[in-house]
């Protein structure tokens, strides 16, 4: 069996930075990534991006991270899916339909974030996708939605993509902001408590101004959003308005991708500031399982720059635990990284309060809204199951098939927890989470049969 | 519908979507190719037959399942296109191979 000292899962900013630093320390490192090229979602296809890209300089800066990983003496495995892991034992990897096992002394999960699901009525209609999905099409395929584009929701990515669409010559027809009015006051109070500096605020304002200058129609405080159409999206409706649309791009921020950390039964906690679950970590990213650490947005949302820094901290800790440096050396090298990390995190309290989603986004109000896209289970079915006594997502799954489809509950998980909590009048934290199991992603029986006999 | 960005890269990779030739830029995913070909939906669900298009484009939602080079149930947003790749939309559940096909 192949054996390494340090296995890193995910080649976004956290995984790339960890891999480059681990290589400097001479750690025998394998960087495993599902995608065919490095960068994660934030720097997707950055190696082939051109300098005139409408995506802007912050995106192109990711190429330095990718170049550092390419130059490092580590093993990079693109197009490879981790589908099972025994802490302290082997990793089970699938690549091109074949399975391979690799033993690793330490594992770093740098699996990043997913977009928070936006379960409005009609969100399964063709023509509706996330803002992130549209940005990925722009980054990796140079594709732009044609026809009338409507962006709806909130979060920095909403205006960033709107500005990029303006830059690319396809301004959206309208932006529907769902941010509740009360959020602004809370956000300003957060700014007063912790000043993040002007730069990140100016970047956000720049996007908003670019969109305003392009004459894009904006609506604030939008509620009751729904996508309407027969077979595909035809119009977008909200309380007090409607607009014809070919594309509805939804966004309500991002949440940690915890599918693997949940499957490993690492200790998790509910983050009430970010309204999501995240693994419990020490300041180095160490989880409740000794051989496993988490870095980047997978451990709590802080953005790409913070992810890079937390990846470096995890690599420093790995270098100490694997005997390359001693504790004082680790701490000495970490000091500048921690200072930079604190600066990057300063904006979070402001963003978290400003873009705290409405309750109706977390738990859809109308019973016929689909929650589980795979098995087509509605909010009403989940409420009924909760009233019948299903007290957590795992029981709801057994009652309704919700979460049993190919996505394994990745999309519906957060919605189910919030719906159960709402129905039973309890905090979301009490509803708990799925207990996902291997394979972490569906694999073929052929890939399973391909396992080494020695495992 | 989607269109290629003006001043974008050359759409130099030719793939076949539902029997028709489509050109995409290097690095584009199979899901992107289906959208570039003008299809509104990429699959029909096994449960109700509803049409679906990619929702997340990053390997999470599985609403982009398609048949790629004869292999069904592929997450087409995670598969990079290659010249000559044949992509078909997945309508309903995947078809199991006839039982005797693999008897050698």
PDB file of C-alpha atoms in Angstrom, chain A residues 48 62 95 100 117 130 150 164 174 177 179 186 197 295 309 360 381 408 426 437:
ATOM      1  CA  UNK A  48      -5.642  29.144 -17.751  1.00  0.00           C
ATOM      2  CA  UNK A  62      -4.824  32.778  -6.833  1.00  0.00           C
ATOM      3  CA  UNK A  95      -9.768   7.868  -9.842  1.00  0.00           C
ATOM      4  CA  UNK A 100      -6.608   2.924  -4.543  1.00  0.00           C
ATOM      5  CA  UNK A 117     -29.230  26.055  -0.270  1.00  0.00           C
ATOM      6  CA  UNK A 130     -26.815  29.528  -7.780  1.00  0.00           C
ATOM      7  CA  UNK A 150     -32.200  38.201 -12.350  1.00  0.00           C
ATOM      8  CA  UNK A 164     -18.545  40.734 -13.482  1.00  0.00           C
ATOM      9  CA  UNK A 174     -32.587  43.174 -11.859  1.00  0.00           C
ATOM     10  CA  UNK A 177     -31.882  41.898  -2.321  1.00  0.00           C
ATOM     11  CA  UNK A 179     -31.396  41.516   3.324  1.00  0.00           C
ATOM     12  CA  UNK A 186     -26.638  45.145  13.491  1.00  0.00           C
ATOM     13  CA  UNK A 197     -10.026  48.502   7.523  1.00  0.00           C
ATOM     14  CA  UNK A 295      -8.374  24.143   7.463  1.00  0.00           C
ATOM     15  CA  UNK A 309      -3.438  31.281   6.314  1.00  0.00           C
ATOM     16  CA  UNK A 360     -37.943  31.711   5.640  1.00  0.00           C
ATOM     17  CA  UNK A 381     -43.630  16.050   4.270  1.00  0.00           C
ATOM     18  CA  UNK A 408     -26.518  12.191   0.051  1.00  0.00           C
ATOM     19  CA  UNK A 426     -36.701  24.154  19.321  1.00  0.00           C
ATOM     20  CA  UNK A 437     -21.560   7.260   5.737  1.00  0.00           C
TER      21      UNK A 437
END
